[in-house]
Amino acid sequence: MCGIVGYTGNEQAAPVLLDGLDKLEYRGYDSAGIAVCDGEKIRITKARGRLKILRELTHDGRMLSGTCGIGHTRWATHGVPSNENAHPHFNEAGTIAVVHNGIIENYQKLRNMLTERGYAFASETDTEVVAHLLDYYYKGDPLQAVLKMMNRVEGSYALGIIFQDQPGKIYAVRKDSPLIAGTSRDGNLIASDVPAILKYTRDVYFIQNEEIVCMDAEGLEFFNIDGEPIWKEAVTIQWDVTAAEKAGYEHFMLKEIYEQPKAVLDTLNPRIRDGRVEIEELGMTEEEIRAVRKIFIVACGSAYHTGVVAKYVFEGLARIPTEVDLASEFRYRNPILDSETLVIVVSQSGETADTLAALREAKRRGVRVLGIVNVVGSSIAREADNVMYTWAGPEIAVATTKAYSTQLIAEYLLAIRFAQARGVVSQEETDEMLAELRRLPEHIEMLLGHKEKLQRFANRYIAARDVFFIGRGIDYAISLEGSLKLKEVSYIHSEAYAAGELKHGTISLIEEGTLVAAVLTQEDLYKKAVSNIVEVKTRGAFVLAVTNVGNTEVEKAADYVIYIPETYKYFTTSLAVIPLQLFAYYVAIGKGCDVDKPRNLAKSVTVE
Ligand code: AGP
């Protein structure tokens, strides 16, 4: 996700801003920029690429004089990485500059409104509408302009704002994206995250939703959404810089597991409107959607596992025959593709060589390719005919968690969208599904509360030699992901098996005390799944069951049961995977493994 910093005080602002942006690099970014006001004029320098380029362009900040400024590292969501799309964005007169972290969900509507009023846009970003909106409302009172802007903007934002005719002042406001303020001997600061300002101060104010902070060299003031002054207490940060980059979590993997509720919300929200799923970026008309006779979902690793789930959802909801292929196999098996086929490639990094090669093969054969990608402007995003972005933000840990969860959301939304266009789902069922989708973030949040319980259970298995994950239907797909998570971070051998298949050979590996994780979230398959639990129990297995709340029957067969909240039958993966992620994480750290960078693995496998 993007990073913002701001400084106003007795020192030159640019070096402080660049230093703060350095400390936010870990968040991942593709461009950066700073805006500094010298008391008369705002000067902006911004560029695609690493901070090193910005330092070179500004001679380490010396080219931009002034003691008040804002800075930004951009993780692209709307608009590819480019100089024009880099922040800060500004109004046409260059008298207002803005940096933003978050997603302005109604930016298109605001862009149209402002264009009708004669505003011209220089970028493809959602953020630029904020700069012009502030220009539209600014009549000399910056706080009033900020409040009016807040009333029009929908979505998530942490904003840093400077007005040329308000020298030395910075305004900052947040809704759903993190924002802090800090006071130091030499001035006052804002930032997205603690690491950016720890060098200058440990006294930090955590800005809450719809609070505004106004600061200058002398001090800072806080206001609520009604423009009334409010009082806030500073918190003294105890973390060191390394811990702060992980927001206090011990590892990026755990931090990203805990970011899943927000990542799911960010990927969902902009695509559900007026009781329907709307996916503008799909680039397909109702007729074109109806003309699709076959879908191939092609991916690798965890992304492939989401495809195995999506097969059930597309065929169950949209009644479209759907095949799922490992990207490394797809192009060598001479798949049967034609003009009525849609190929969906799924990739967090957008750079996985096998998946990119599969995309190119499909395009060579004249087939429409849709990408579900997390990294904006990546190779797969650029080469797909259309791309539906997941908005998980940058994922640092090699083992994917939040990106996996947002890929599932994208696939659920696509399946509902296709079902809508093909008229095979009622509005009543659509309403139920959308309501359940909106509840997923809170359900995930609740499951994250089981952290200690999972840690205790995981500690019993750090010496395990073999672990098996079993399930039927969608539960088999969940088992695939649970198994991969465990083996890739803990190096314990693990296999996922279709529960009904175990007895055809692999059950010979079950010994006294072998851990078998059974996933039972599909009510129509409970009884069969329980009989598979009994099968392995009689051979000595210890069974961990993950099942829906209320399915207490399982307690008669399994040794240890984790319940997930009720949800729509096709969405259970998003919940059942949470305890399995936590289990894998705690087994790995119990073994002292490098959980963020497991041996032999890369975050993006750019070789075939
Ligand atoms: C999952 O935890 C692994 N990191 C790996 O299986 C990954 O999902 C796979 O390499 C695909 O990566 P992509 O989503 O970036 O294409």
XYZ file of C-alpha atoms and ligand atoms in Angstrom:
624
model
C 0.000 0.000 0.000
C 1.092 3.604 -0.453
C 3.076 5.516 2.139
C 2.661 9.169 3.054
C 4.867 11.487 5.101
C 4.716 15.190 5.990
C 6.964 17.605 7.902
C 6.740 21.216 9.005
C 9.281 22.827 11.329
C 12.633 24.568 11.591
C 14.581 22.234 9.292
C 14.553 21.909 5.509
C 11.598 19.598 4.756
C 12.856 17.638 1.718
C 15.615 15.643 3.458
C 13.213 14.749 6.286
C 10.577 13.631 3.772
C 13.051 11.493 1.797
C 14.285 9.939 5.007
C 10.716 9.139 6.041
C 9.924 7.608 2.650
C 13.046 5.441 2.938
C 11.569 3.950 6.102
C 8.317 3.151 4.270
C 10.024 1.308 1.383
C 9.226 -2.041 3.001
C 5.545 -1.415 2.175
C 6.322 -1.908 -1.505
C 5.982 0.870 -4.109
C 6.536 1.660 -7.776
C 6.968 5.460 -7.749
C 7.592 8.315 -5.310
C 7.403 12.086 -5.004
C 7.631 15.086 -2.682
C 6.083 18.560 -2.610
C 7.752 21.368 -0.624
C 6.506 24.913 -0.004
C 9.138 27.612 0.445
C 6.672 30.039 1.924
C 5.580 31.349 -1.445
C 5.414 28.477 -3.937
C 4.843 24.724 -3.868
C 7.445 22.812 -5.846
C 6.892 19.150 -6.728
C 9.256 16.436 -7.910
C 7.975 12.925 -8.561
C 9.079 9.923 -10.612
C 8.386 6.310 -11.380
C 10.851 3.881 -9.846
C 12.860 3.676 -6.674
C 13.497 6.448 -4.174
C 17.068 6.556 -5.460
C 15.757 8.258 -8.604
C 13.889 10.866 -6.565
C 17.032 11.528 -4.534
C 19.040 11.996 -7.720
C 16.426 14.342 -9.209
C 16.331 16.482 -6.060
C 20.024 16.182 -5.148
C 18.986 14.500 -1.938
C 16.326 17.123 -1.405
C 18.632 20.137 -1.730
C 16.862 21.283 -4.928
C 13.588 21.834 -3.051
C 13.956 24.494 -0.377
C 11.323 25.087 2.237
C 10.473 23.905 5.747
C 7.034 22.443 5.002
C 6.223 19.549 2.696
C 4.597 16.191 2.005
C 5.928 13.013 0.386
C 4.608 9.732 -1.012
C 5.567 6.229 -2.123
C 2.934 4.831 -4.483
C 1.652 1.250 -4.650
C -0.468 1.594 -7.789
C -4.155 0.736 -7.632
C -5.732 3.030 -10.237
C -3.446 3.841 -13.158
C -0.186 2.154 -14.037
C 3.103 3.193 -12.426
C 4.243 6.366 -14.232
C 5.550 9.869 -13.532
C 2.083 11.331 -14.198
C 0.352 8.906 -11.828
C 2.946 9.334 -9.065
C 1.949 11.497 -6.095
C 1.785 14.314 -4.975
C -1.156 15.329 -7.118
C -2.127 18.969 -7.415
C -4.782 21.359 -8.683
C -4.263 23.057 -12.033
C -2.916 26.241 -10.441
C -0.381 24.168 -8.490
C -1.484 25.862 -5.269
C -2.769 22.714 -3.550
C -0.808 19.448 -3.283
C -2.110 16.097 -2.011
C -0.662 12.693 -1.125
C -3.010 9.742 -0.551
C -3.035 6.175 0.723
C -6.253 4.254 0.068
C -8.906 3.920 -2.658
C -11.409 6.644 -3.618
C -14.278 4.400 -4.622
C -16.466 7.092 -6.229
C -13.586 8.766 -8.047
C -15.085 8.224 -11.489
C -18.306 10.034 -10.514
C -16.313 12.887 -8.937
C -14.015 13.039 -11.958
C -17.059 13.395 -14.244
C -18.551 16.113 -12.002
C -15.293 18.075 -11.945
C -14.698 17.644 -15.675
C -18.162 19.074 -16.321
C -17.043 22.086 -14.269
C -14.027 22.602 -16.449
C -11.366 20.734 -14.528
C -8.692 18.960 -16.559
C -6.969 15.837 -15.251
C -3.292 15.041 -15.706
C -3.353 11.451 -14.416
C -5.388 8.216 -14.371
C -5.450 8.083 -10.598
C -8.345 8.202 -8.168
C -6.312 10.587 -5.943
C -6.240 13.496 -8.363
C -9.965 14.098 -7.823
C -9.123 15.094 -4.225
C -6.768 17.878 -5.370
C -9.379 19.326 -7.738
C -12.202 18.871 -5.247
C -10.220 20.851 -2.663
C -9.660 23.524 -5.303
C -13.386 23.531 -6.009
C -14.274 24.042 -2.330
C -11.354 26.236 -1.220
C -12.409 29.831 -0.615
C -9.625 30.727 1.823
C -10.553 28.415 4.719
C -8.588 25.165 4.309
C -10.382 23.323 7.123
C -13.768 24.007 5.563
C -12.481 22.853 2.157
C -11.179 19.633 3.719
C -14.495 19.000 5.495
C -16.484 19.552 2.308
C -14.149 17.239 0.402
C -14.650 14.557 3.070
C -18.386 14.787 2.626
C -18.097 13.989 -1.084
C -15.390 11.358 -1.138
C -16.267 7.673 -0.569
C -13.732 4.937 0.121
C -10.565 4.736 2.181
C -8.008 7.501 2.539
C -5.144 8.912 4.541
C -4.422 12.316 3.023
C -1.609 14.849 3.491
C -2.468 18.279 2.065
C -0.644 21.611 1.713
C -2.058 24.931 0.470
C 0.345 27.421 -1.091
C -1.307 30.368 0.618
C -1.117 28.606 4.003
C 2.699 28.521 4.325
C 4.050 26.157 6.969
C 0.724 24.378 7.448
C -0.110 20.731 6.741
C -3.607 19.288 6.870
C -4.076 15.539 7.218
C -7.186 13.378 7.459
C -7.972 9.663 7.477
C -10.772 7.246 6.856
C -9.897 3.508 7.031
C -6.250 4.004 5.970
C -3.686 4.400 8.761
C -2.388 7.859 9.692
C -0.274 9.093 12.580
C 1.042 12.490 13.674
C 4.136 13.189 15.749
C 5.752 16.116 17.535
C 9.508 16.582 17.751
C 11.927 19.231 18.958
C 12.461 20.533 15.416
C 8.980 20.282 14.034
C 5.838 18.205 13.520
C 5.183 15.248 11.264
C 2.510 13.019 9.730
C 3.021 9.538 8.296
C 1.214 6.374 7.268
C 3.205 4.343 9.718
C 5.500 4.675 12.717
C 8.840 3.736 11.036
C 8.744 6.952 8.967
C 9.045 9.251 11.987
C 10.731 7.142 14.681
C 14.053 8.897 13.984
C 12.479 12.225 15.014
C 10.034 11.288 17.731
C 8.482 8.445 19.683
C 5.528 10.613 20.741
C 2.823 9.716 18.291
C -0.872 10.531 17.859
C -2.919 7.773 16.172
C -5.477 9.605 14.026
C -8.887 7.960 14.114
C -11.445 7.788 11.321
C -12.771 11.176 10.153
C -10.402 13.135 12.388
C -8.441 16.013 10.891
C -5.040 17.223 12.055
C -3.713 20.682 11.225
C -0.070 21.339 12.061
C 2.609 23.995 11.655
C 6.091 24.458 13.093
C 4.689 25.505 16.469
C 2.238 22.730 17.104
C -0.763 20.720 15.991
C -4.535 20.840 16.399
C -7.140 18.126 15.940
C -10.711 18.463 14.697
C -13.643 16.124 14.251
C -15.814 15.698 11.156
C -17.917 18.665 12.309
C -14.886 20.956 12.389
C -14.915 21.080 16.221
C -11.565 21.023 18.008
C -10.860 17.740 19.811
C -8.171 16.753 22.264
C -5.911 13.765 21.635
C -3.318 12.086 23.815
C 0.102 11.127 22.436
C 1.325 7.544 22.758
C 5.009 6.797 23.304
C 6.192 4.131 20.868
C 8.359 1.374 22.382
C 9.018 -0.496 19.101
C 12.354 -0.452 17.307
C 12.353 0.316 13.564
C 12.376 -3.330 12.441
C 9.393 -4.177 14.641
C 7.639 -1.011 13.491
C 7.883 -2.054 9.818
C 5.795 -5.044 10.814
C 3.462 -2.780 12.780
C 4.508 -4.622 15.894
C 3.883 -8.101 14.466
C 6.801 -10.513 14.734
C 6.691 -11.413 11.026
C 5.244 -10.035 7.816
C 3.310 -13.313 7.386
C 1.392 -12.757 10.625
C 0.887 -9.072 9.797
C -0.545 -10.029 6.408
C -2.760 -12.735 7.923
C -4.191 -9.984 10.122
C -4.572 -7.593 7.183
C -7.015 -9.974 5.498
C -10.248 -8.366 6.770
C -9.225 -5.017 5.260
C -7.827 -6.561 2.078
C -11.093 -8.453 1.561
C -13.122 -5.294 2.237
C -11.005 -3.203 -0.165
C -11.414 -5.799 -2.930
C -15.165 -6.210 -2.321
C -16.482 -2.727 -1.664
C -15.914 -0.946 -4.977
C -17.592 -3.800 -6.871
C -20.908 -4.132 -5.043
C -23.442 -1.428 -5.879
C -27.246 -1.245 -5.666
C -27.692 -4.954 -5.023
C -25.529 -5.990 -7.951
C -21.937 -6.896 -8.697
C -20.400 -4.338 -11.049
C -16.921 -5.023 -12.479
C -16.231 -2.239 -14.999
C -12.679 -3.458 -15.587
C -14.048 -6.768 -16.907
C -14.464 -5.075 -20.278
C -17.226 -7.480 -21.361
C -20.792 -6.659 -22.352
C -23.749 -8.680 -21.082
C -23.844 -10.390 -24.487
C -20.148 -11.208 -24.407
C -20.537 -12.709 -20.929
C -23.521 -14.738 -22.090
C -21.515 -15.957 -25.103
C -18.875 -17.615 -22.896
C -19.325 -21.380 -23.111
C -16.191 -22.527 -21.241
C -13.852 -21.048 -18.670
C -10.271 -22.097 -17.959
C -8.723 -20.870 -14.747
C -4.941 -21.070 -15.024
C -2.448 -20.346 -12.236
C 0.276 -21.730 -9.965
C 0.516 -22.621 -6.289
C -1.948 -20.904 -4.006
C -3.401 -18.965 -6.916
C -4.168 -22.337 -8.526
C -5.854 -23.436 -5.310
C -8.214 -20.468 -5.540
C -8.997 -21.663 -9.056
C -10.002 -25.079 -7.735
C -12.464 -23.296 -5.416
C -13.654 -21.025 -8.226
C -14.507 -24.021 -10.427
C -17.226 -24.995 -7.941
C -18.469 -21.411 -7.692
C -18.585 -20.728 -11.450
C -20.238 -24.072 -12.213
C -22.536 -23.893 -9.205
C -23.658 -20.291 -9.678
C -23.168 -19.392 -13.338
C -23.562 -22.941 -14.712
C -20.531 -22.469 -16.984
C -18.247 -25.498 -17.531
C -14.992 -24.550 -15.830
C -11.619 -26.236 -15.963
C -8.702 -25.440 -13.678
C -5.167 -25.891 -14.969
C -1.712 -25.663 -13.490
C -0.103 -22.998 -15.635
C 3.016 -25.139 -16.090
C 0.858 -27.888 -17.614
C -1.667 -25.805 -19.537
C 0.264 -24.954 -22.651
C 1.815 -28.398 -23.068
C -1.452 -30.307 -23.118
C -2.854 -28.691 -26.245
C -6.059 -27.498 -24.512
C -9.219 -27.242 -26.564
C -9.800 -23.479 -26.861
C -12.146 -21.546 -29.101
C -13.817 -18.153 -29.490
C -16.379 -19.034 -26.835
C -13.679 -19.731 -24.247
C -12.549 -17.347 -21.528
C -9.168 -17.929 -19.902
C -8.742 -16.421 -16.432
C -5.136 -16.230 -15.209
C -4.659 -15.619 -11.477
C -1.436 -14.235 -10.051
C -0.438 -12.156 -7.002
C 2.844 -10.952 -8.475
C 1.723 -10.789 -12.080
C 5.230 -11.965 -12.998
C 5.034 -15.774 -12.593
C 6.696 -17.137 -15.698
C 4.507 -20.249 -16.024
C 1.328 -18.200 -15.753
C 2.610 -15.545 -18.156
C 3.511 -18.272 -20.650
C 0.007 -19.746 -20.356
C -1.503 -16.291 -20.937
C 0.601 -15.857 -24.088
C -0.417 -19.302 -25.369
C -4.098 -18.500 -24.899
C -3.690 -15.161 -26.669
C -1.741 -16.807 -29.469
C -4.769 -19.035 -29.948
C -7.050 -15.968 -30.141
C -8.738 -16.537 -26.787
C -9.842 -13.668 -24.487
C -7.715 -13.550 -21.334
C -8.793 -11.931 -18.064
C -6.141 -11.411 -15.390
C -6.817 -11.431 -11.641
C -3.671 -9.703 -10.391
C -2.459 -7.914 -7.253
C 0.465 -5.915 -8.638
C -0.735 -3.059 -10.827
C 1.143 -2.685 -14.091
C 2.817 -6.122 -13.821
C 3.503 -8.180 -16.948
C 0.354 -10.296 -16.635
C -1.732 -7.185 -15.907
C -0.309 -5.502 -19.007
C -0.664 -8.461 -21.353
C -4.118 -9.705 -20.338
C -6.989 -8.343 -22.411
C -8.586 -7.094 -19.190
C -7.454 -7.141 -15.583
C -9.416 -7.296 -12.350
C -7.106 -6.137 -9.567
C -7.131 -7.570 -6.106
C -6.464 -4.810 -3.595
C -4.514 -6.712 -0.975
C -1.712 -4.165 -0.990
C 1.911 -5.328 -1.245
C 2.463 -8.824 0.099
C 5.961 -9.193 1.546
C 5.909 -12.706 3.032
C 6.698 -15.421 0.484
C 3.765 -17.515 1.695
C 0.686 -15.812 0.383
C -2.257 -15.185 2.694
C -4.042 -11.861 2.095
C -3.517 -12.013 -1.680
C -4.954 -15.558 -1.706
C -8.008 -14.306 0.193
C -8.561 -11.412 -2.204
C -8.194 -13.733 -5.205
C -11.070 -15.790 -3.790
C -13.143 -12.606 -3.447
C -12.432 -11.636 -7.051
C -13.512 -15.086 -8.227
C -16.696 -15.051 -6.126
C -17.575 -11.627 -7.578
C -16.871 -12.761 -11.144
C -19.043 -15.858 -10.737
C -21.925 -13.766 -9.368
C -21.459 -11.235 -12.179
C -21.604 -14.011 -14.780
C -24.646 -15.548 -13.094
C -26.348 -12.118 -13.126
C -25.681 -11.663 -16.853
C -26.896 -15.167 -17.656
C -30.025 -14.760 -15.561
C -29.383 -17.975 -13.647
C -29.515 -16.456 -10.162
C -32.456 -14.679 -8.538
C -32.192 -11.222 -6.975
C -33.082 -12.861 -3.661
C -30.131 -15.254 -3.883
C -27.897 -12.402 -5.078
C -28.943 -10.287 -2.073
C -28.129 -13.203 0.247
C -24.725 -13.733 -1.338
C -23.808 -10.037 -1.266
C -24.865 -9.792 2.362
C -22.699 -12.810 3.198
C -19.761 -11.362 1.234
C -20.017 -8.166 3.265
C -19.905 -10.214 6.479
C -16.691 -12.044 5.551
C -14.295 -9.380 6.972
C -15.942 -9.526 10.408
C -15.995 -13.350 10.323
C -12.295 -13.408 9.448
C -11.644 -10.904 12.249
C -13.418 -13.229 14.678
C -11.386 -16.259 13.541
C -8.165 -14.289 13.980
C -9.111 -14.123 17.651
C -8.321 -17.859 17.887
C -4.607 -17.088 17.509
C -3.550 -18.360 20.958
C -5.617 -21.546 20.627
C -4.002 -22.335 17.282
C -0.550 -21.564 18.655
C -1.013 -24.036 21.514
C -2.275 -26.700 19.143
C 0.516 -26.035 16.634
C 3.192 -26.433 19.293
C 2.144 -30.081 19.632
C 3.132 -30.726 15.998
C 6.451 -29.015 15.482
C 8.094 -32.454 15.412
C 5.529 -33.987 13.070
C 6.893 -35.929 10.095
C 3.791 -36.172 7.913
C 0.534 -34.239 8.025
C -2.493 -34.929 5.836
C -5.276 -32.539 4.875
C -8.508 -34.078 3.606
C -11.789 -32.736 2.297
C -14.512 -33.276 -0.251
C -15.569 -30.805 -2.958
C -14.594 -27.237 -2.044
C -13.152 -28.649 1.190
C -10.575 -30.509 -0.899
C -9.545 -27.186 -2.450
C -9.208 -25.713 1.041
C -7.104 -28.736 2.025
C -4.750 -28.060 -0.872
C -4.042 -24.573 0.463
C -3.759 -25.698 4.082
C -1.231 -28.328 3.072
C 0.846 -25.960 0.946
C 0.940 -23.320 3.699
C 2.209 -25.854 6.231
C 4.927 -27.408 4.090
C 6.258 -24.216 2.524
C 6.897 -22.445 5.846
C 7.574 -25.356 8.262
C 9.273 -27.832 5.874
C 7.060 -30.623 7.276
C 5.918 -33.080 4.609
C 2.202 -32.641 4.005
C -0.337 -33.835 1.477
C -3.863 -32.804 0.614
C -6.223 -35.546 -0.449
C -9.751 -35.754 -1.672
C -11.201 -37.455 1.413
C -12.913 -40.144 -0.635
C -9.663 -41.000 -2.382
C -7.557 -41.663 0.723
C -8.645 -45.289 0.963
C -7.311 -45.960 -2.531
C -3.704 -46.134 -1.328
C -2.476 -43.211 0.722
C -4.293 -44.357 3.854
C -1.474 -46.909 4.212
C 0.686 -43.997 5.432
C -1.542 -43.253 8.400
C 0.077 -44.381 11.624
C -0.548 -43.956 15.350
C -0.590 -40.233 16.077
C -0.443 -39.048 12.446
C -2.138 -35.648 12.248
C -4.990 -35.467 9.768
C -6.699 -32.109 9.264
C -10.225 -32.710 7.979
C -12.145 -29.819 6.436
C -15.943 -30.175 6.513
C -17.727 -26.992 5.430
C -20.125 -28.436 2.832
C -23.251 -29.595 4.605
C -24.288 -32.029 1.885
C -20.955 -33.834 2.321
C -20.753 -33.881 6.150
C -21.706 -37.521 6.584
C -19.291 -38.778 3.956
C -16.534 -36.634 5.397
C -17.190 -37.895 8.911
C -16.909 -41.463 7.656
C -13.473 -40.564 6.244
C -12.517 -39.213 9.674
C -13.546 -42.512 11.216
C -11.455 -44.354 8.600
C -8.258 -42.572 9.599
C -9.107 -42.586 13.300
C -9.316 -46.374 13.289
C -5.779 -46.398 11.904
C -4.483 -44.255 14.751
C -4.703 -40.745 13.316
C -5.232 -37.647 15.469
C -7.900 -35.609 13.672
C -8.198 -31.837 13.639
C -11.552 -30.888 12.103
C -12.464 -27.477 10.675
C -16.236 -27.233 10.303
C -19.229 -24.900 10.443
C -20.497 -23.703 13.772
C -23.367 -25.950 14.900
C -21.986 -29.087 13.250
C -21.249 -30.559 16.671
C -21.722 -34.106 15.346
C -18.083 -33.887 14.255
C -17.000 -33.825 17.906
C -17.957 -37.479 18.186
C -15.387 -38.398 15.542
C -12.648 -35.755 15.584
C -10.155 -35.117 18.386
C -9.977 -31.337 18.039
C -12.584 -29.140 16.346
C -12.339 -25.563 15.090
C -15.634 -23.937 14.147
C -16.060 -21.288 11.466
C -19.047 -18.910 11.331
C -21.968 -19.758 9.081
C -21.648 -18.254 5.602
C -22.896 -18.892 2.083
C -21.832 -22.418 1.047
C -19.479 -21.185 -1.711
C -17.654 -18.721 0.559
C -16.508 -21.098 3.328
C -12.964 -21.231 1.936
C -12.404 -17.615 2.989
C -13.060 -18.657 6.607
C -11.726 -22.218 6.869
C -8.352 -21.134 5.486
C -7.731 -18.736 8.412
C -7.078 -21.356 11.121
C -4.994 -23.343 8.633
C -2.832 -20.270 7.895
C -2.362 -19.641 11.626
C -1.588 -23.335 12.231
C 1.118 -23.314 9.526
C 2.564 -20.049 10.838
C 2.821 -21.227 14.444
C 4.268 -24.631 13.548
C 6.917 -22.838 11.474
C 7.924 -20.369 14.180
C 7.790 -23.165 16.750
C 10.438 -24.881 14.614
C 12.436 -21.662 14.307
C 11.953 -21.487 10.520
C 12.432 -18.254 8.595
C 8.715 -17.915 8.050
C 8.858 -14.782 5.875
C 11.582 -16.125 3.596
C 11.384 -19.956 3.581
C 14.332 -21.858 2.113
C 14.367 -22.519 -1.656
C 11.367 -20.231 -2.258
C 10.912 -16.875 -4.014
C 8.011 -14.463 -3.718
C 7.660 -14.442 -7.485
C 8.825 -17.411 -9.561
C 9.950 -15.656 -12.714
C 11.565 -18.747 -14.233
C 9.743 -21.707 -15.830
C 2.058 -19.564 -2.091
O 2.181 -19.282 -0.710
C 3.408 -19.506 -2.788
N 4.066 -18.293 -2.516
C 3.285 -19.846 -4.277
O 2.616 -21.080 -4.400
C 2.533 -18.801 -5.132
O 1.160 -18.846 -4.843
C 2.755 -19.174 -6.618
O 4.143 -19.119 -6.885
C 2.022 -18.214 -7.562
O 2.518 -16.907 -7.408
P 1.699 -15.690 -8.086
O 0.367 -15.668 -7.438
O 2.524 -14.472 -7.807
O 1.592 -15.992 -9.556
